[in-house]
């Protein structure tokens, strides 16, 4: 399961958002980061391994049934799991 998601091209280097320094990025966070161009949040949650299907999102947390199409940085909590999402251009 991934803990970080980067959608499209973000404005800063990922290590500045998700890691303490470049070494931490290379050793730990890079492997836990999903790079995608998908903007539909339920599909991202499926890709990241947080949920099994998009219908599970619609049934349990309909407020997460959205498109992420603006530059943003959000945190999604699903049970005990957290997913940090950076949305770029």
CSV table of N, CA, C and O in Angstrom, one decimal:
chain,number,residue,atom,x,y,z
A,1,UNK,N,0.8,-1.2,0.0
A,1,UNK,CA,0.0,0.0,0.0
A,1,UNK,C,0.9,1.3,0.0
A,1,UNK,O,1.9,1.3,0.7
A,2,UNK,N,0.5,2.2,-0.8
A,2,UNK,CA,1.2,3.5,-0.9
A,2,UNK,C,0.7,4.4,0.3
A,2,UNK,O,-0.5,4.3,0.7
A,3,UNK,N,1.5,5.4,0.7
A,3,UNK,CA,1.1,6.4,1.6
A,3,UNK,C,1.1,7.8,1.0
A,3,UNK,O,0.5,8.7,1.6
A,4,UNK,N,1.8,7.9,-0.1
A,4,UNK,CA,1.8,9.2,-0.8
A,4,UNK,C,1.4,9.1,-2.2
A,4,UNK,O,1.6,8.1,-2.9
A,5,UNK,N,0.7,10.1,-2.8
A,5,UNK,CA,0.3,10.1,-4.2
A,5,UNK,C,0.6,11.4,-4.8
A,5,UNK,O,0.4,12.5,-4.2
A,6,UNK,N,1.2,11.4,-6.0
A,6,UNK,CA,1.5,12.6,-6.8
A,6,UNK,C,0.7,12.5,-8.1
A,6,UNK,O,0.9,11.5,-8.8
A,7,UNK,N,-0.2,13.5,-8.3
A,7,UNK,CA,-1.0,13.5,-9.5
A,7,UNK,C,-0.4,14.6,-10.4
A,7,UNK,O,-0.2,15.7,-10.0
A,8,UNK,N,-0.1,14.1,-11.6
A,8,UNK,CA,0.5,15.0,-12.7
A,8,UNK,C,1.8,15.6,-12.2
A,8,UNK,O,2.6,15.0,-11.5
A,9,UNK,N,2.2,16.8,-12.6
A,9,UNK,CA,3.4,17.4,-12.3
A,9,UNK,C,3.2,18.5,-11.2
A,9,UNK,O,2.6,19.5,-11.4
A,10,UNK,N,3.8,18.2,-10.0
A,10,UNK,CA,3.6,19.1,-8.9
A,10,UNK,C,4.6,20.2,-9.0
A,10,UNK,O,5.6,20.1,-9.7
A,11,UNK,N,4.4,21.3,-8.3
A,11,UNK,CA,5.2,22.5,-8.5
A,11,UNK,C,6.6,22.4,-7.8
A,11,UNK,O,7.5,23.2,-8.2
A,12,UNK,N,6.8,21.6,-6.8
A,12,UNK,CA,8.0,21.4,-6.1
A,12,UNK,C,8.5,20.0,-6.2
A,12,UNK,O,7.7,19.1,-6.6
A,13,UNK,N,9.7,19.7,-5.9
A,13,UNK,CA,10.2,18.3,-5.9
A,13,UNK,C,9.5,17.5,-4.8
A,13,UNK,O,9.3,18.1,-3.7
A,14,UNK,N,9.1,16.3,-5.0
A,14,UNK,CA,8.4,15.5,-4.0
A,14,UNK,C,9.1,15.4,-2.7
A,14,UNK,O,8.4,15.3,-1.7
A,15,UNK,N,10.4,15.4,-2.7
A,15,UNK,CA,11.1,15.3,-1.4
A,15,UNK,C,10.9,16.5,-0.5
A,15,UNK,O,10.9,16.3,0.7
A,16,UNK,N,10.5,17.6,-1.0
A,16,UNK,CA,10.2,18.8,-0.2
A,16,UNK,C,8.8,18.6,0.5
A,16,UNK,O,8.6,19.2,1.5
A,17,UNK,N,7.9,17.8,-0.1
A,17,UNK,CA,6.6,17.6,0.5
A,17,UNK,C,6.5,16.4,1.4
A,17,UNK,O,5.9,16.4,2.5
A,18,UNK,N,7.2,15.3,1.0
A,18,UNK,CA,7.0,14.0,1.7
A,18,UNK,C,8.2,13.5,2.5
A,18,UNK,O,8.1,12.5,3.1
A,19,UNK,N,9.3,14.2,2.5
A,19,UNK,CA,10.5,13.7,3.2
A,19,UNK,C,11.2,14.8,4.0
A,19,UNK,O,11.0,15.9,3.7
A,20,UNK,N,12.1,14.3,4.9
A,20,UNK,CA,12.9,15.3,5.7
A,20,UNK,C,14.0,15.8,4.9
A,20,UNK,O,14.4,17.0,5.0
A,21,UNK,N,14.6,15.0,4.0
A,21,UNK,CA,15.7,15.4,3.2
A,21,UNK,C,15.8,14.5,2.0
A,21,UNK,O,15.0,13.5,1.8
A,22,UNK,N,16.7,14.7,1.1
A,22,UNK,CA,16.9,13.9,-0.1
A,22,UNK,C,17.2,12.4,0.2
A,22,UNK,O,16.6,11.5,-0.5
A,23,UNK,N,18.0,12.1,1.2
A,23,UNK,CA,18.3,10.8,1.6
A,23,UNK,C,17.0,10.0,2.1
A,23,UNK,O,16.8,8.9,1.7
A,24,UNK,N,16.2,10.7,2.9
A,24,UNK,CA,14.9,10.1,3.4
A,24,UNK,C,14.0,9.8,2.2
A,24,UNK,O,13.3,8.8,2.1
A,25,UNK,N,14.0,10.7,1.2
A,25,UNK,CA,13.2,10.5,0.0
A,25,UNK,C,13.6,9.3,-0.7
A,25,UNK,O,12.8,8.4,-1.1
A,26,UNK,N,14.9,9.2,-1.0
A,26,UNK,CA,15.4,8.0,-1.8
A,26,UNK,C,15.3,6.7,-1.0
A,26,UNK,O,14.9,5.7,-1.6
A,27,UNK,N,15.6,6.7,0.3
A,27,UNK,CA,15.5,5.5,1.1
A,27,UNK,C,14.1,5.0,1.5
A,27,UNK,O,13.9,3.8,1.6
A,28,UNK,N,13.2,6.0,1.8
A,28,UNK,CA,11.9,5.6,2.4
A,28,UNK,C,10.7,6.0,1.5
A,28,UNK,O,9.9,5.1,1.1
A,29,UNK,N,10.6,7.3,1.3
A,29,UNK,CA,9.3,7.8,0.8
A,29,UNK,C,9.1,7.5,-0.7
A,29,UNK,O,8.0,7.3,-1.2
A,30,UNK,N,10.2,7.5,-1.5
A,30,UNK,CA,10.0,7.3,-3.0
A,30,UNK,C,9.3,6.0,-3.3
A,30,UNK,O,8.5,5.9,-4.1
A,31,UNK,N,9.7,4.9,-2.5
A,31,UNK,CA,9.0,3.6,-2.7
A,31,UNK,C,7.6,3.6,-2.2
A,31,UNK,O,6.8,2.7,-2.6
A,32,UNK,N,7.2,4.5,-1.4
A,32,UNK,CA,5.8,4.5,-0.9
A,32,UNK,C,5.0,5.6,-1.6
A,32,UNK,O,3.9,5.9,-1.1
A,33,UNK,N,5.5,6.1,-2.7
A,33,UNK,CA,4.8,7.1,-3.5
A,33,UNK,C,4.2,6.6,-4.8
A,33,UNK,O,5.0,6.0,-5.6
A,34,UNK,N,3.0,6.8,-5.1
A,34,UNK,CA,2.3,6.5,-6.3
A,34,UNK,C,2.3,7.7,-7.2
A,34,UNK,O,1.8,8.7,-6.8
A,35,UNK,N,2.9,7.6,-8.4
A,35,UNK,CA,2.8,8.6,-9.4
A,35,UNK,C,1.7,8.3,-10.4
A,35,UNK,O,1.8,7.2,-11.0
A,36,UNK,N,0.8,9.2,-10.6
A,36,UNK,CA,-0.3,8.9,-11.5
A,36,UNK,C,-0.8,10.2,-12.2
A,36,UNK,O,-0.5,11.3,-11.8
A,37,UNK,N,-1.6,10.0,-13.2
A,37,UNK,CA,-2.3,11.1,-13.9
A,37,UNK,C,-3.8,11.0,-13.6
A,37,UNK,O,-4.6,11.9,-14.1
A,38,UNK,N,-4.2,10.0,-12.9
A,38,UNK,CA,-5.6,9.8,-12.6
A,38,UNK,C,-6.1,10.9,-11.6
A,38,UNK,O,-5.4,11.2,-10.6
A,39,UNK,N,-7.2,11.5,-11.8
A,39,UNK,CA,-7.7,12.6,-10.9
A,39,UNK,C,-9.0,12.2,-10.2
A,39,UNK,O,-9.4,12.9,-9.3
A,40,UNK,N,-9.6,11.0,-10.5
A,40,UNK,CA,-10.8,10.6,-9.8
A,40,UNK,C,-10.4,9.9,-8.5
A,40,UNK,O,-9.7,8.8,-8.5
A,41,UNK,N,-10.7,10.5,-7.4
A,41,UNK,CA,-10.2,10.1,-6.1
A,41,UNK,C,-10.5,8.6,-5.8
A,41,UNK,O,-9.6,7.9,-5.3
A,42,UNK,N,-11.7,8.1,-6.0
A,42,UNK,CA,-11.9,6.7,-5.7
A,42,UNK,C,-11.0,5.7,-6.5
A,42,UNK,O,-10.5,4.7,-6.0
A,43,UNK,N,-10.7,6.0,-7.8
A,43,UNK,CA,-9.8,5.2,-8.5
A,43,UNK,C,-8.3,5.3,-8.0
A,43,UNK,O,-7.6,4.3,-8.0
A,44,UNK,N,-8.0,6.5,-7.5
A,44,UNK,CA,-6.7,6.6,-6.8
A,44,UNK,C,-6.6,5.8,-5.6
A,44,UNK,O,-5.6,5.1,-5.3
A,45,UNK,N,-7.7,5.8,-4.8
A,45,UNK,CA,-7.7,5.0,-3.6
A,45,UNK,C,-7.6,3.5,-3.9
A,45,UNK,O,-6.9,2.7,-3.2
A,46,UNK,N,-8.1,3.0,-5.0
A,46,UNK,CA,-8.0,1.6,-5.4
A,46,UNK,C,-6.6,1.4,-5.9
A,46,UNK,O,-5.9,0.4,-5.5
A,47,UNK,N,-6.0,2.3,-6.7
A,47,UNK,CA,-4.6,2.1,-7.2
A,47,UNK,C,-3.6,2.1,-6.0
A,47,UNK,O,-2.6,1.3,-6.0
A,48,UNK,N,-3.9,2.9,-5.0
A,48,UNK,CA,-3.0,3.0,-3.8
A,48,UNK,C,-3.1,1.8,-2.9
A,48,UNK,O,-2.3,1.6,-2.0
A,49,UNK,N,-4.2,1.0,-3.1
A,49,UNK,CA,-4.4,-0.2,-2.2
A,49,UNK,C,-5.1,0.1,-0.9
A,49,UNK,O,-5.1,-0.7,0.0
A,50,UNK,N,-5.8,1.2,-0.9
A,50,UNK,CA,-6.5,1.6,0.3
A,50,UNK,C,-7.9,0.9,0.4
A,50,UNK,O,-8.3,0.5,1.4
A,51,UNK,N,-8.5,0.9,-0.8
A,51,UNK,CA,-9.8,0.2,-0.9
A,51,UNK,C,-9.8,-0.8,-2.0
A,51,UNK,O,-8.9,-0.8,-2.9
A,52,UNK,N,-10.8,-1.7,-2.0
A,52,UNK,CA,-10.9,-2.7,-3.1
A,52,UNK,C,-11.6,-2.3,-4.3
A,52,UNK,O,-11.3,-2.8,-5.4
A,53,UNK,N,-12.6,-1.4,-4.1
A,53,UNK,CA,-13.3,-0.9,-5.3
A,53,UNK,C,-13.8,0.5,-5.1
A,53,UNK,O,-13.9,1.0,-4.0
A,54,UNK,N,-14.2,1.1,-6.2
A,54,UNK,CA,-14.7,2.5,-6.2
A,54,UNK,C,-16.1,2.5,-5.5
A,54,UNK,O,-16.5,3.5,-4.9
A,55,UNK,N,-16.9,1.4,-5.7
A,55,UNK,CA,-18.2,1.4,-5.1
A,55,UNK,C,-18.1,1.3,-3.6
A,55,UNK,O,-19.0,1.8,-2.9
A,56,UNK,N,-17.0,0.8,-3.0
A,56,UNK,CA,-16.8,0.8,-1.6
A,56,UNK,C,-16.7,2.3,-1.1
A,56,UNK,O,-17.2,2.6,0.0
A,57,UNK,N,-16.0,3.1,-1.9
A,57,UNK,CA,-15.9,4.5,-1.5
A,57,UNK,C,-17.2,5.2,-1.6
A,57,UNK,O,-17.6,5.9,-0.6
A,58,UNK,N,-18.0,5.0,-2.6
A,58,UNK,CA,-19.3,5.6,-2.7
A,58,UNK,C,-20.3,5.2,-1.6
A,58,UNK,O,-21.0,6.0,-1.1
A,59,UNK,N,-20.2,3.9,-1.2
A,59,UNK,CA,-21.0,3.4,-0.2
A,59,UNK,C,-20.6,3.9,1.2
A,59,UNK,O,-21.5,4.2,2.0
A,60,UNK,N,-19.3,3.9,1.5
A,60,UNK,CA,-18.9,4.3,2.9
A,60,UNK,C,-18.5,5.7,3.1
A,60,UNK,O,-18.7,6.2,4.2
A,61,UNK,N,-18.0,6.4,2.1
A,61,UNK,CA,-17.6,7.8,2.3
A,61,UNK,C,-17.9,8.5,1.0
A,61,UNK,O,-17.0,8.9,0.2
A,62,UNK,N,-19.2,8.8,0.7
A,62,UNK,CA,-19.6,9.5,-0.5
A,62,UNK,C,-18.9,10.9,-0.7
A,62,UNK,O,-18.8,11.4,-1.8
A,63,UNK,N,-18.5,11.5,0.4
A,63,UNK,CA,-17.8,12.8,0.3
A,63,UNK,C,-16.5,12.7,-0.4
A,63,UNK,O,-15.9,13.7,-0.9
A,64,UNK,N,-15.9,11.5,-0.6
A,64,UNK,CA,-14.7,11.3,-1.3
A,64,UNK,C,-14.9,10.9,-2.7
A,64,UNK,O,-13.9,10.6,-3.4
A,65,UNK,N,-16.1,10.9,-3.2
A,65,UNK,CA,-16.4,10.6,-4.6
A,65,UNK,C,-16.3,11.8,-5.4
A,65,UNK,O,-17.3,12.4,-5.9
A,66,UNK,N,-15.0,12.3,-5.6
A,66,UNK,CA,-14.7,13.6,-6.3
A,66,UNK,C,-13.6,13.5,-7.2
A,66,UNK,O,-12.8,12.5,-7.2
A,67,UNK,N,-13.5,14.5,-8.1
A,67,UNK,CA,-12.3,14.6,-9.0
A,67,UNK,C,-11.3,15.6,-8.3
A,67,UNK,O,-11.8,16.7,-7.8
A,68,UNK,N,-10.1,15.4,-8.4
A,68,UNK,CA,-9.0,16.3,-7.9
A,68,UNK,C,-8.4,17.0,-9.2
A,68,UNK,O,-7.5,16.5,-9.7
A,69,UNK,N,-9.0,18.1,-9.6
A,69,UNK,CA,-8.6,18.7,-10.8
A,69,UNK,C,-7.9,20.1,-10.6
A,69,UNK,O,-7.7,20.8,-11.6
A,70,UNK,N,-7.7,20.5,-9.3
A,70,UNK,CA,-7.1,21.8,-9.1
A,70,UNK,C,-5.8,21.5,-8.2
A,70,UNK,O,-5.7,20.5,-7.5
A,71,UNK,N,-4.8,22.4,-8.4
A,71,UNK,CA,-3.6,22.2,-7.6
A,71,UNK,C,-4.0,22.2,-6.1
A,71,UNK,O,-4.7,23.1,-5.6
A,72,UNK,N,-3.5,21.2,-5.4
A,72,UNK,CA,-3.9,21.1,-4.0
A,72,UNK,C,-3.0,20.1,-3.3
A,72,UNK,O,-2.2,19.4,-3.9
A,73,UNK,N,-3.1,20.0,-2.0
A,73,UNK,CA,-2.4,19.0,-1.2
A,73,UNK,C,-3.4,18.6,-0.1
A,73,UNK,O,-3.8,19.4,0.7
A,74,UNK,N,-3.9,17.3,-0.1
A,74,UNK,CA,-4.9,16.9,0.8
A,74,UNK,C,-4.4,15.6,1.5
A,74,UNK,O,-3.5,14.9,1.1
A,75,UNK,N,-5.1,15.4,2.6
A,75,UNK,CA,-4.9,14.2,3.4
A,75,UNK,C,-6.2,13.4,3.5
A,75,UNK,O,-7.2,14.0,3.8
A,76,UNK,N,-6.2,12.1,3.1
A,76,UNK,CA,-7.4,11.3,3.2
A,76,UNK,C,-7.2,10.2,4.2
A,76,UNK,O,-6.2,9.6,4.3
A,77,UNK,N,-8.2,10.1,5.1
A,77,UNK,CA,-8.1,9.0,6.2
A,77,UNK,C,-9.2,8.0,5.9
A,77,UNK,O,-10.3,8.3,5.6
A,78,UNK,N,-8.7,6.7,5.8
A,78,UNK,CA,-9.6,5.6,5.6
A,78,UNK,C,-9.3,4.6,6.7
A,78,UNK,O,-8.3,3.9,6.6
A,79,UNK,N,-10.2,4.5,7.7
A,79,UNK,CA,-9.9,3.6,8.8
A,79,UNK,C,-8.7,4.1,9.5
A,79,UNK,O,-8.7,5.3,10.0
A,80,UNK,N,-7.7,3.3,9.6
A,80,UNK,CA,-6.5,3.7,10.3
A,80,UNK,C,-5.4,4.1,9.3
A,80,UNK,O,-4.3,4.4,9.7
A,81,UNK,N,-5.8,4.1,8.0
A,81,UNK,CA,-4.8,4.4,7.0
A,81,UNK,C,-4.9,5.9,6.6
A,81,UNK,O,-6.0,6.4,6.5
A,82,UNK,N,-3.8,6.5,6.3
A,82,UNK,CA,-3.7,7.9,5.8
A,82,UNK,C,-3.1,7.9,4.5
A,82,UNK,O,-2.1,7.2,4.2
A,83,UNK,N,-3.6,8.7,3.6
A,83,UNK,CA,-3.0,8.9,2.2
A,83,UNK,C,-2.8,10.4,2.0
A,83,UNK,O,-3.7,11.2,2.2
A,84,UNK,N,-1.6,10.8,1.7
A,84,UNK,CA,-1.3,12.2,1.4
A,84,UNK,C,-1.2,12.4,-0.1
A,84,UNK,O,-0.4,11.7,-0.7
A,85,UNK,N,-2.0,13.3,-0.6
A,85,UNK,CA,-2.1,13.5,-2.1
A,85,UNK,C,-1.7,14.9,-2.5
A,85,UNK,O,-2.3,15.9,-2.0
A,86,UNK,N,-0.8,15.0,-3.4
A,86,UNK,CA,-0.3,16.3,-4.0
A,86,UNK,C,-0.8,16.3,-5.4
A,86,UNK,O,-0.6,15.4,-6.2
A,87,UNK,N,-1.6,17.3,-5.7
A,87,UNK,CA,-2.2,17.5,-7.1
A,87,UNK,C,-1.4,18.6,-7.8
A,87,UNK,O,-1.3,19.7,-7.3
A,88,UNK,N,-0.9,18.3,-9.0
A,88,UNK,CA,-0.2,19.3,-9.7
A,88,UNK,C,-1.0,19.7,-11.0
A,88,UNK,O,-2.2,19.4,-11.1
A,89,UNK,N,-0.2,20.3,-11.9
A,89,UNK,CA,-0.9,20.8,-13.1
A,89,UNK,C,-1.0,19.7,-14.2
A,89,UNK,O,-0.3,18.8,-14.3
